[in-house]
Coordinates of C-alpha atoms and ligand atoms in Angstrom, one line a residue:
M1 CA 30.7 -16.6 10.3
K2 CA 32.5 -16.0 7.4
A3 CA 35.1 -19.4 8.8
S4 CA 31.9 -21.0 8.0
T5 CA 32.0 -20.2 4.2
S6 CA 35.7 -19.3 3.4
A7 CA 37.7 -22.0 1.0
S8 CA 38.4 -25.0 2.8
T9 CA 40.6 -26.7 0.4
A10 CA 44.2 -26.6 -0.2
T11 CA 44.6 -23.7 -1.8
P12 CA 45.3 -20.6 -0.4
A13 CA 42.3 -18.8 1.9
H14 CA 40.8 -15.6 -0.1
N15 CA 38.5 -14.5 2.1
A16 CA 40.5 -11.2 3.1
P17 CA 38.1 -8.3 2.2
L18 CA 38.0 -5.8 -1.1
P19 CA 39.8 -2.9 -1.6
P20 CA 37.3 0.3 -1.4
T21 CA 36.2 1.6 -3.7
T22 CA 37.1 5.0 -4.1
S23 CA 35.2 8.1 -4.9
S24 CA 37.1 8.9 -8.2
N25 CA 34.9 6.1 -9.9
A26 CA 31.8 7.7 -8.8
R27 CA 33.2 10.9 -11.5
S28 CA 33.8 7.9 -14.2
S29 CA 30.4 8.5 -14.7
R30 CA 30.9 12.1 -16.0
I31 CA 32.1 11.4 -18.5
A32 CA 30.6 8.1 -19.5
P33 CA 28.8 10.6 -22.0
H34 CA 32.4 11.5 -24.0
S35 CA 33.6 7.9 -24.2
H36 CA 33.3 8.5 -28.0
I37 CA 36.4 11.2 -27.6
K38 CA 39.3 9.7 -27.5
G39 CA 42.0 12.0 -28.3
L40 CA 42.3 15.8 -30.0
G41 CA 42.5 13.9 -33.6
L42 CA 45.6 16.2 -34.6
T43 CA 47.9 14.8 -37.3
S44 CA 51.7 14.9 -35.9
E45 CA 52.5 18.9 -36.7
G46 CA 49.4 19.6 -35.2
Y47 CA 46.8 20.3 -37.4
A48 CA 43.2 18.9 -36.8
N49 CA 42.3 16.0 -38.5
V50 CA 38.6 17.1 -39.3
D51 CA 37.6 14.3 -37.8
G52 CA 40.0 12.6 -35.4
A53 CA 39.8 10.8 -32.4
G54 CA 36.4 10.7 -32.6
F55 CA 36.5 14.7 -32.1
I56 CA 34.4 15.4 -35.4
G57 CA 35.1 19.8 -36.4
Q58 CA 35.8 22.2 -34.3
T59 CA 38.6 22.4 -35.5
N60 CA 40.8 25.2 -34.9
A61 CA 39.7 25.3 -31.0
R62 CA 41.0 21.7 -31.6
E63 CA 44.2 23.5 -32.7
A64 CA 44.9 25.7 -30.1
C65 CA 44.2 22.5 -27.3
G66 CA 46.8 20.5 -29.1
V67 CA 48.9 24.5 -27.9
V68 CA 48.2 23.8 -24.7
V69 CA 49.0 20.1 -25.0
D70 CA 53.0 20.8 -26.8
L71 CA 53.3 23.2 -23.8
I72 CA 52.6 21.0 -21.2
K73 CA 54.6 18.6 -22.1
S74 CA 57.6 21.1 -21.9
R75 CA 56.7 22.2 -18.6
K76 CA 56.2 25.2 -20.3
F77 CA 52.3 24.7 -18.5
S78 CA 52.6 26.6 -14.7
G79 CA 50.8 28.5 -13.2
R80 CA 48.5 29.0 -16.4
A81 CA 45.1 27.8 -17.3
L82 CA 43.5 26.4 -20.2
L83 CA 39.3 28.8 -20.3
L84 CA 37.2 27.3 -23.2
V85 CA 34.5 29.3 -23.5
G86 CA 31.4 29.3 -26.3
A87 CA 27.4 28.6 -26.4
P88 CA 26.6 24.6 -24.1
G89 CA 26.8 22.0 -26.0
T90 CA 29.5 22.9 -27.8
G91 CA 31.7 19.9 -26.4
K92 CA 34.3 21.8 -24.0
T93 CA 34.1 19.4 -21.5
A94 CA 34.9 17.2 -24.4
L95 CA 38.3 19.1 -25.6
A96 CA 38.9 19.1 -21.7
L97 CA 38.7 14.9 -21.6
A98 CA 40.5 14.7 -25.1
V99 CA 43.4 17.3 -23.1
S100 CA 43.6 15.0 -20.7
H101 CA 43.7 12.4 -22.9
E102 CA 46.7 13.3 -25.6
L103 CA 48.6 13.8 -22.0
G104 CA 48.8 10.4 -21.6
T105 CA 46.5 6.6 -20.9
K106 CA 46.0 6.7 -17.0
V107 CA 46.2 10.3 -16.5
P108 CA 43.5 11.3 -13.4
F109 CA 40.6 13.5 -15.3
C110 CA 38.8 15.6 -11.9
P111 CA 36.0 17.4 -12.8
M112 CA 34.0 19.5 -10.9
V113 CA 31.1 22.2 -11.2
G114 CA 32.0 26.2 -9.7
S115 CA 29.0 25.4 -8.4
E116 CA 29.8 22.4 -5.7
V117 CA 32.7 24.7 -3.6
Y118 CA 29.0 26.2 -2.3
S119 CA 28.5 23.3 0.7
T120 CA 26.7 23.6 3.9
E121 CA 29.1 21.5 5.6
V122 CA 32.8 21.7 3.0
K123 CA 34.6 24.6 2.8
K124 CA 34.9 26.6 -0.6
T125 CA 38.4 26.4 -0.7
E126 CA 38.6 23.1 0.7
V127 CA 36.5 21.4 -1.8
L128 CA 38.9 24.1 -4.7
A129 CA 42.4 22.5 -2.7
E130 CA 40.1 18.5 -3.0
A131 CA 39.3 18.6 -6.5
F132 CA 43.4 20.2 -7.1
R133 CA 44.1 16.8 -5.0
R134 CA 41.9 14.3 -7.0
A135 CA 43.9 15.7 -10.3
I136 CA 47.3 14.3 -9.2
G137 CA 47.8 10.5 -9.5
L138 CA 50.7 8.5 -8.9
R139 CA 51.3 5.4 -9.5
I140 CA 52.6 2.9 -7.6
K141 CA 54.5 -0.3 -8.8
E142 CA 55.3 -3.3 -6.2
T143 CA 55.9 -7.0 -7.0
K144 CA 52.3 -9.3 -5.5
E145 CA 51.7 -13.4 -5.9
I146 CA 49.2 -12.9 -8.2
Y147 CA 47.3 -16.7 -9.7
E148 CA 46.9 -15.0 -13.5
G149 CA 44.1 -17.0 -16.7
E150 CA 41.7 -17.2 -18.8
V151 CA 39.0 -17.9 -17.4
T152 CA 37.6 -21.8 -18.2
E153 CA 35.2 -22.1 -14.9
L154 CA 32.8 -20.6 -12.9
T155 CA 30.9 -22.6 -11.3
P156 CA 29.1 -20.8 -7.3
T157 CA 28.1 -23.5 -5.3
E158 CA 24.6 -23.4 -4.3
A159 CA 24.4 -23.8 0.3
E160 CA 22.0 -23.4 2.4
N161 CA 21.5 -19.6 3.6
P162 CA 22.4 -20.2 7.1
L163 CA 21.0 -17.3 8.9
S164 CA 17.3 -17.2 7.8
G165 CA 16.4 -20.7 6.9
Y166 CA 14.8 -19.7 3.2
G167 CA 16.7 -19.7 -0.4
K168 CA 20.5 -20.3 -0.6
T169 CA 24.3 -17.9 -0.8
V170 CA 26.7 -18.0 -2.6
S171 CA 29.2 -21.3 -0.1
H172 CA 31.9 -20.7 -2.1
V173 CA 32.5 -20.2 -6.2
V174 CA 35.1 -22.4 -8.9
I175 CA 36.7 -20.4 -11.1
G176 CA 39.4 -22.7 -13.7
L177 CA 42.3 -20.3 -14.4
K178 CA 43.8 -21.2 -17.3
T179 CA 47.3 -20.3 -19.0
V180 CA 50.0 -21.6 -21.9
K181 CA 51.8 -23.7 -19.5
G182 CA 48.5 -25.0 -17.6
T183 CA 45.3 -25.2 -16.4
K184 CA 44.1 -24.6 -13.0
Q185 CA 41.2 -24.6 -10.4
L186 CA 41.2 -22.7 -7.4
R187 CA 37.8 -22.9 -5.3
L188 CA 36.9 -18.9 -3.7
D189 CA 35.6 -16.9 -1.1
P190 CA 31.6 -16.0 -2.2
T191 CA 33.1 -11.9 -1.5
I192 CA 35.2 -13.0 -4.7
Y193 CA 32.1 -13.9 -6.6
E194 CA 31.3 -10.4 -5.6
A195 CA 33.9 -9.0 -7.2
I196 CA 33.8 -11.6 -10.0
L197 CA 29.8 -9.9 -11.4
K198 CA 31.1 -6.3 -10.7
E199 CA 33.8 -6.9 -12.9
K200 CA 30.9 -9.3 -15.2
I201 CA 34.0 -11.3 -16.4
V202 CA 32.6 -14.5 -18.2
V203 CA 34.3 -17.8 -18.9
G204 CA 36.9 -16.6 -21.6
D205 CA 37.9 -13.0 -20.0
V206 CA 41.3 -13.1 -19.2
V207 CA 42.0 -12.6 -15.6
Y208 CA 43.9 -11.8 -12.0
I209 CA 43.1 -12.6 -8.3
E210 CA 46.0 -11.7 -5.9
Q211 CA 46.1 -13.7 -3.7
Q212 CA 46.1 -12.0 -0.7
T213 CA 43.9 -9.6 -0.3
G214 CA 41.6 -11.6 -3.2
A215 CA 41.2 -8.5 -5.5
V216 CA 39.8 -9.4 -9.4
K217 CA 41.0 -7.8 -12.0
R218 CA 40.0 -8.3 -15.9
V219 CA 42.9 -7.7 -18.2
G220 CA 40.2 -8.1 -21.5
R221 CA 39.1 -11.0 -23.0
S222 CA 40.7 -13.9 -24.4
D223 CA 42.1 -13.5 -28.0
A224 CA 40.6 -16.5 -28.6
Y225 CA 37.3 -15.5 -29.0
A226 CA 38.5 -12.8 -30.8
A227 CA 35.8 -12.4 -33.7
S228 CA 34.9 -9.2 -37.0
Y229 CA 31.6 -9.0 -35.5
D230 CA 32.6 -8.5 -31.6
L231 CA 32.7 -3.9 -30.4
E232 CA 35.8 -2.5 -31.3
S233 CA 36.1 -1.8 -27.5
E234 CA 36.2 -5.3 -26.5
T235 CA 40.4 -5.3 -25.9
Y236 CA 41.5 -9.0 -26.4
V237 CA 44.9 -10.2 -24.7
P238 CA 46.4 -12.8 -25.5
L239 CA 46.7 -16.3 -23.5
P240 CA 49.3 -15.2 -19.8
K241 CA 52.7 -17.7 -20.2
G242 CA 53.9 -18.8 -16.9
E243 CA 52.3 -20.4 -14.1
V244 CA 49.4 -20.0 -13.7
H245 CA 51.0 -19.2 -9.5
K246 CA 52.6 -16.2 -10.2
R247 CA 54.9 -13.4 -9.0
K248 CA 54.5 -10.3 -11.5
E249 CA 54.9 -7.1 -10.9
L250 CA 51.6 -4.3 -11.0
V251 CA 51.6 -0.6 -11.5
Q252 CA 48.8 0.5 -8.9
D253 CA 47.1 4.0 -9.2
V254 CA 45.6 6.1 -6.8
T255 CA 45.4 10.1 -6.5
L256 CA 47.1 12.2 -3.9
G257 CA 43.1 13.0 -2.9
D258 CA 42.4 9.5 -2.4
L259 CA 45.3 8.9 -0.1
D260 CA 44.3 12.5 2.0
S261 CA 41.0 10.5 2.5
A262 CA 42.3 6.6 3.2
N263 CA 44.6 8.4 6.2
A264 CA 42.0 10.4 7.1
R265 CA 40.1 7.0 7.2
P266 CA 42.2 4.8 8.8
Q267 CA 41.0 1.0 8.3
G268 CA 42.6 -2.4 8.2
G269 CA 44.0 -4.6 5.9
Q270 CA 46.6 -5.5 3.3
D271 CA 45.4 -4.3 0.4
I272 CA 47.1 -1.2 -0.6
M273 CA 44.4 1.0 -0.3
S274 CA 44.7 0.2 3.3
V275 CA 48.7 -0.3 3.4
M276 CA 48.5 3.7 1.9
G277 CA 46.2 4.5 4.5
S278 CA 48.5 3.9 7.1
L279 CA 50.5 6.4 6.1
V280 CA 50.5 8.7 8.9
K281 CA 49.9 6.6 11.6
S282 CA 47.1 8.8 13.3
G283 CA 43.5 9.3 14.5
R284 CA 41.9 11.6 11.9
T285 CA 38.9 12.1 10.0
E286 CA 39.5 14.5 8.7
V287 CA 41.6 16.0 5.8
T288 CA 43.4 18.8 7.0
D289 CA 46.6 20.8 5.5
K290 CA 48.8 19.3 7.9
L291 CA 47.4 15.7 7.1
R292 CA 47.9 16.9 3.3
R293 CA 51.8 17.5 4.5
E294 CA 52.3 14.2 6.4
V295 CA 51.2 12.7 3.3
N296 CA 53.6 14.7 0.7
K297 CA 55.7 14.1 2.4
V298 CA 55.7 9.7 2.3
V299 CA 55.2 9.9 -1.7
K300 CA 57.8 12.3 -2.1
G301 CA 60.1 9.2 0.1
Y302 CA 58.5 5.7 -2.7
V303 CA 58.7 9.3 -5.1
D304 CA 62.6 8.8 -4.3
Q305 CA 63.1 5.1 -3.5
G306 CA 60.9 4.7 -7.0
V307 CA 58.1 2.7 -5.9
A308 CA 56.5 5.2 -7.0
E309 CA 55.5 8.0 -9.7
V310 CA 53.6 11.7 -10.1
V311 CA 51.8 11.6 -12.6
P312 CA 50.2 15.3 -12.5
G313 CA 46.0 14.8 -14.4
V314 CA 43.8 17.4 -15.2
V315 CA 41.4 19.1 -13.1
F316 CA 38.2 20.7 -15.0
I317 CA 36.3 23.3 -13.7
D318 CA 33.0 23.9 -15.7
E319 CA 30.6 27.4 -15.4
V320 CA 33.8 28.6 -14.1
H321 CA 31.3 32.2 -13.4
M322 CA 29.2 30.0 -10.3
L323 CA 33.2 30.5 -8.4
D324 CA 33.0 33.8 -6.2
I325 CA 35.7 36.1 -5.4
E326 CA 37.6 34.1 -2.3
C327 CA 37.9 31.0 -4.0
F328 CA 39.6 32.4 -7.4
T329 CA 41.6 34.1 -5.2
Y330 CA 42.4 30.7 -3.8
L331 CA 42.9 29.4 -7.3
N332 CA 45.3 31.8 -8.0
A333 CA 47.7 30.6 -4.8
L334 CA 47.3 26.1 -6.0
L335 CA 48.0 27.6 -9.2
E336 CA 51.2 28.7 -8.2
S337 CA 52.0 25.6 -5.5
P338 CA 54.4 23.3 -6.4
M339 CA 52.9 20.6 -7.6
A340 CA 49.9 21.2 -9.6
P341 CA 47.9 19.7 -12.2
T342 CA 46.8 21.4 -15.8
V343 CA 43.6 23.6 -15.0
I344 CA 41.4 23.8 -17.3
L345 CA 38.5 26.1 -17.0
A346 CA 34.8 26.2 -18.8
T347 CA 32.2 28.7 -19.1
N348 CA 29.2 30.3 -21.6
R349 CA 28.8 33.9 -20.1
G350 CA 30.0 37.0 -21.6
N351 CA 30.7 39.5 -19.2
S352 CA 29.7 38.9 -15.9
L353 CA 29.6 40.1 -12.0
V354 CA 32.6 38.5 -10.6
R355 CA 30.5 36.5 -8.0
G356 CA 30.8 37.8 -4.3
T357 CA 31.3 41.5 -4.9
T358 CA 28.8 44.4 -5.8
D359 CA 30.6 46.5 -9.0
I360 CA 33.6 44.3 -10.3
V361 CA 31.7 43.0 -13.8
S362 CA 35.5 41.7 -15.9
P363 CA 34.5 39.4 -19.3
H364 CA 34.1 36.3 -18.5
G365 CA 32.5 35.8 -14.8
V366 CA 36.5 35.9 -14.5
P367 CA 38.9 38.5 -12.1
V368 CA 41.1 39.8 -14.4
D369 CA 44.4 38.8 -12.2
L370 CA 43.4 35.1 -12.9
L371 CA 42.4 36.1 -17.1
D372 CA 45.7 37.2 -17.2
R373 CA 47.7 33.5 -16.8
C374 CA 45.3 31.9 -18.6
M375 CA 44.9 31.2 -22.4
I376 CA 41.6 31.6 -23.5
V377 CA 40.1 29.8 -26.9
K378 CA 36.5 29.9 -28.4
T379 CA 34.3 26.6 -29.4
D380 CA 31.7 27.0 -31.7
A381 CA 28.6 26.4 -33.1
Y382 CA 28.1 23.2 -34.7
T383 CA 26.1 22.9 -38.5
R384 CA 23.5 20.3 -39.1
E385 CA 26.3 17.7 -41.3
Q386 CA 27.8 18.7 -38.0
I387 CA 25.9 17.7 -35.1
G388 CA 24.7 14.3 -37.7
K389 CA 27.8 12.9 -37.4
V390 CA 28.4 13.4 -33.9
V391 CA 24.5 12.3 -33.3
Q392 CA 25.5 8.9 -35.6
T393 CA 29.2 8.5 -33.6
R394 CA 27.2 8.6 -30.1
A395 CA 24.4 5.5 -31.3
N396 CA 27.0 3.8 -32.8
V397 CA 28.6 3.9 -29.6
E398 CA 25.9 2.8 -27.7
G399 CA 24.5 0.1 -30.1
L400 CA 21.9 1.8 -31.2
K401 CA 20.6 1.8 -35.5
L402 CA 19.2 4.6 -37.1
S403 CA 17.2 4.9 -40.1
P404 CA 18.4 7.8 -41.9
E405 CA 15.6 10.0 -41.1
V406 CA 15.7 9.8 -38.1
L407 CA 19.6 10.9 -38.4
N408 CA 18.6 13.9 -40.7
K409 CA 15.4 15.2 -37.6
L410 CA 17.5 14.6 -35.2
A411 CA 20.4 16.5 -36.9
G412 CA 17.5 19.5 -37.7
E413 CA 16.5 19.4 -33.9
G414 CA 20.5 19.5 -33.0
E415 CA 20.0 22.8 -35.0
S416 CA 17.4 23.9 -33.6
S417 CA 17.9 24.0 -29.8
S418 CA 21.6 22.7 -29.6
L419 CA 23.6 19.3 -29.9
R420 CA 23.4 17.9 -26.3
Y421 CA 19.5 17.7 -26.4
A422 CA 19.5 15.9 -30.0
L423 CA 22.4 14.0 -28.4
Q424 CA 19.5 12.9 -25.0
L425 CA 16.2 11.9 -27.5
L426 CA 19.0 9.2 -27.7
T427 CA 18.3 7.4 -25.0
P428 CA 14.8 6.7 -24.4
A429 CA 14.2 6.7 -28.3
S430 CA 16.0 3.5 -28.2
I431 CA 13.5 2.5 -25.2
L432 CA 10.9 2.8 -27.4
A433 CA 11.4 1.1 -30.6
H434 CA 12.5 -1.4 -28.3
L435 CA 8.7 -1.8 -26.7
A436 CA 6.9 -2.0 -29.4
G437 CA 9.4 -4.6 -31.1
R438 CA 12.6 -2.8 -33.4
A439 CA 15.2 -2.7 -32.7
Q440 CA 16.1 0.4 -35.4
I441 CA 15.1 3.6 -34.5
E442 CA 13.0 4.9 -36.2
L443 CA 10.8 8.1 -37.2
E444 CA 7.5 8.2 -34.8
D445 CA 10.5 7.1 -31.8
I446 CA 11.7 10.5 -32.2
N447 CA 7.8 12.1 -32.5
E448 CA 6.4 11.0 -30.3
M449 CA 9.2 11.9 -28.3
N450 CA 8.6 15.2 -29.1
E451 CA 5.0 15.1 -27.6
L452 CA 6.0 13.8 -24.8
F453 CA 9.1 16.3 -23.9
L454 CA 10.0 19.3 -25.0
D455 CA 13.0 21.2 -25.8
A456 CA 14.0 23.6 -23.7
K457 CA 13.2 26.8 -26.7
T458 CA 9.6 25.0 -26.5
S459 CA 9.2 25.3 -23.2
A460 CA 10.2 28.9 -22.9
A461 CA 8.5 30.1 -24.9
M462 CA 5.8 28.6 -23.5
I463 CA 5.7 29.4 -20.4
S464 CA 6.0 33.5 -21.8
E465 CA 2.4 32.7 -23.7
N466 CA 0.2 30.8 -20.1
R467 CA 2.1 34.2 -18.6
S468 CA 0.9 36.4 -20.7
V469 CA -2.2 34.3 -21.1
D470 CA -2.7 34.8 -17.3
T471 CA -1.7 38.5 -17.3
E472 CA -4.2 38.9 -19.8
M473 CA -7.4 36.8 -17.1
A474 CA -6.3 38.8 -14.0
S475 CA -7.1 42.0 -15.9
Ligands
ADP501 N1 33.1 18.2 -31.6 C1 32.5 17.1 -31.0 N2 32.4 16.0 -31.6 C2 32.5 14.9 -31.1 N3 31.2 14.9 -30.6 C3 30.5 15.8 -29.4 C4 32.1 16.5 -29.8 N4 30.8 18.4 -29.5 C5 30.4 18.0 -28.1 N5 30.4 16.0 -28.9 C6 29.5 15.9 -26.9 O1 28.9 16.5 -27.6 C7 28.2 16.0 -26.0 C8 28.0 18.0 -25.2 O2 29.2 18.4 -25.5 P1 30.0 18.8 -23.8 O3 31.2 18.8 -24.0 O4 29.2 18.3 -22.9 O5 29.5 19.8 -24.3 P2 29.9 21.8 -23.3 O6 30.6 21.3 -22.0 O7 30.6 22.6 -24.2 O8 28.4 22.0 -23.1 C9 29.2 15.9 -25.5 O9 28.3 13.9 -25.8 C10 30.5 15.5 -25.8 O10 31.3 14.0 -26.2
MG502 MG1 30.3 21.2 -20.2

């Protein structure tokens, strides 16, 4: 089937399968609400700017995290963990993410929630072990033949669908690439067109296509298209130098967790994941400790040869009080292991029973032997003004316009319920504004929202009122 649709001109065929999307990608959606957080926003002396790197207020906690970052960088934090305690919506997750940003770009950040360990299929300790593996990155350098340039043309060619007789399919796509030295027109396989759509590539973007695998990567927008009103988040890159077709050293980031699962499910192909996926010859379908040790051994070989570099990342366990005593014991052991990532824990509990025990009450529901290893940082509640600033920051990131009354109202909502509630009103309110044909969110949208939805406190209050009504009626 492939043959009838693949490239047939002088340009090499690009019909290899796309590299598998690894499960690390799925986790990135959890980080999206924090996309405005770029770091801890500290001065070189370690003091917090009032508003810095997208972070507003919370200066004590940010400075404390800064100290932890210094300890990690000077390798004095091994065997220890950072524990963030504070009410919901006070920026614990945001702080954890900021710490990982401070450790460097492309440092893996693996967030999980304590209760994720309770699955019927996988052992509790296995879930923790996997999270730790996903938080250790491996940067691999390899030289590849690629086509690189600014996209000057992107034309899919349609043909009758040979299978159904109805509709059309893309038979190939013609893409024009331009560099400082010249231009080239490529005729590519439709699978690559899918990748192009997925990466949202349009004319004017700088991209590269790997010759062997057909993997497409968007580098950024050509700076010829830069305009002052464009989004800040866009990266502008110069027109590539040299020829369109060239050899280039590419850097690929994977995690040990990716390698474990790739080796547990070996697949054919020539992209890096399948090559790395056949490091260990086996017919295994499950990640075992033995497989992990074998992967470690091969990785160590690569590191010794200078082909790869280990990038320790951050594993973030939210709602850590949901772990039970068995997990806590295992966590102690994981912290001791030689290749451990930085561990950040978070909870909003005070004194509580350690799960899995009947009589051990401990601060934050964390056993004392683990607490002894922790540096504890507390997050404070926000003022109305700070909530207003965070709401405005998020609105800017999401491209929403707010009238001043709306900002004031949301800050008030945030103060009386929580920052998170105020932030969560933004998107649905923007839908209401859009339906009413307005570009700006007005007070009426927020009021309509309040009619449609309840915040947690009102909801709880209403239910307890109802209950008393019910019991009155029953008596
Ligand atoms: N100080 C802050 N500055 C900017 N944004 C913040 C700040 N604190 C929290 N946020 C944002 O508010 C939302 C809720 O915070 P989050 O970190 O999830 O709270 P927690 O984990 O403590 O429940 C997130 O979108 C977060 O990015
Ligand atoms: Mg959180």
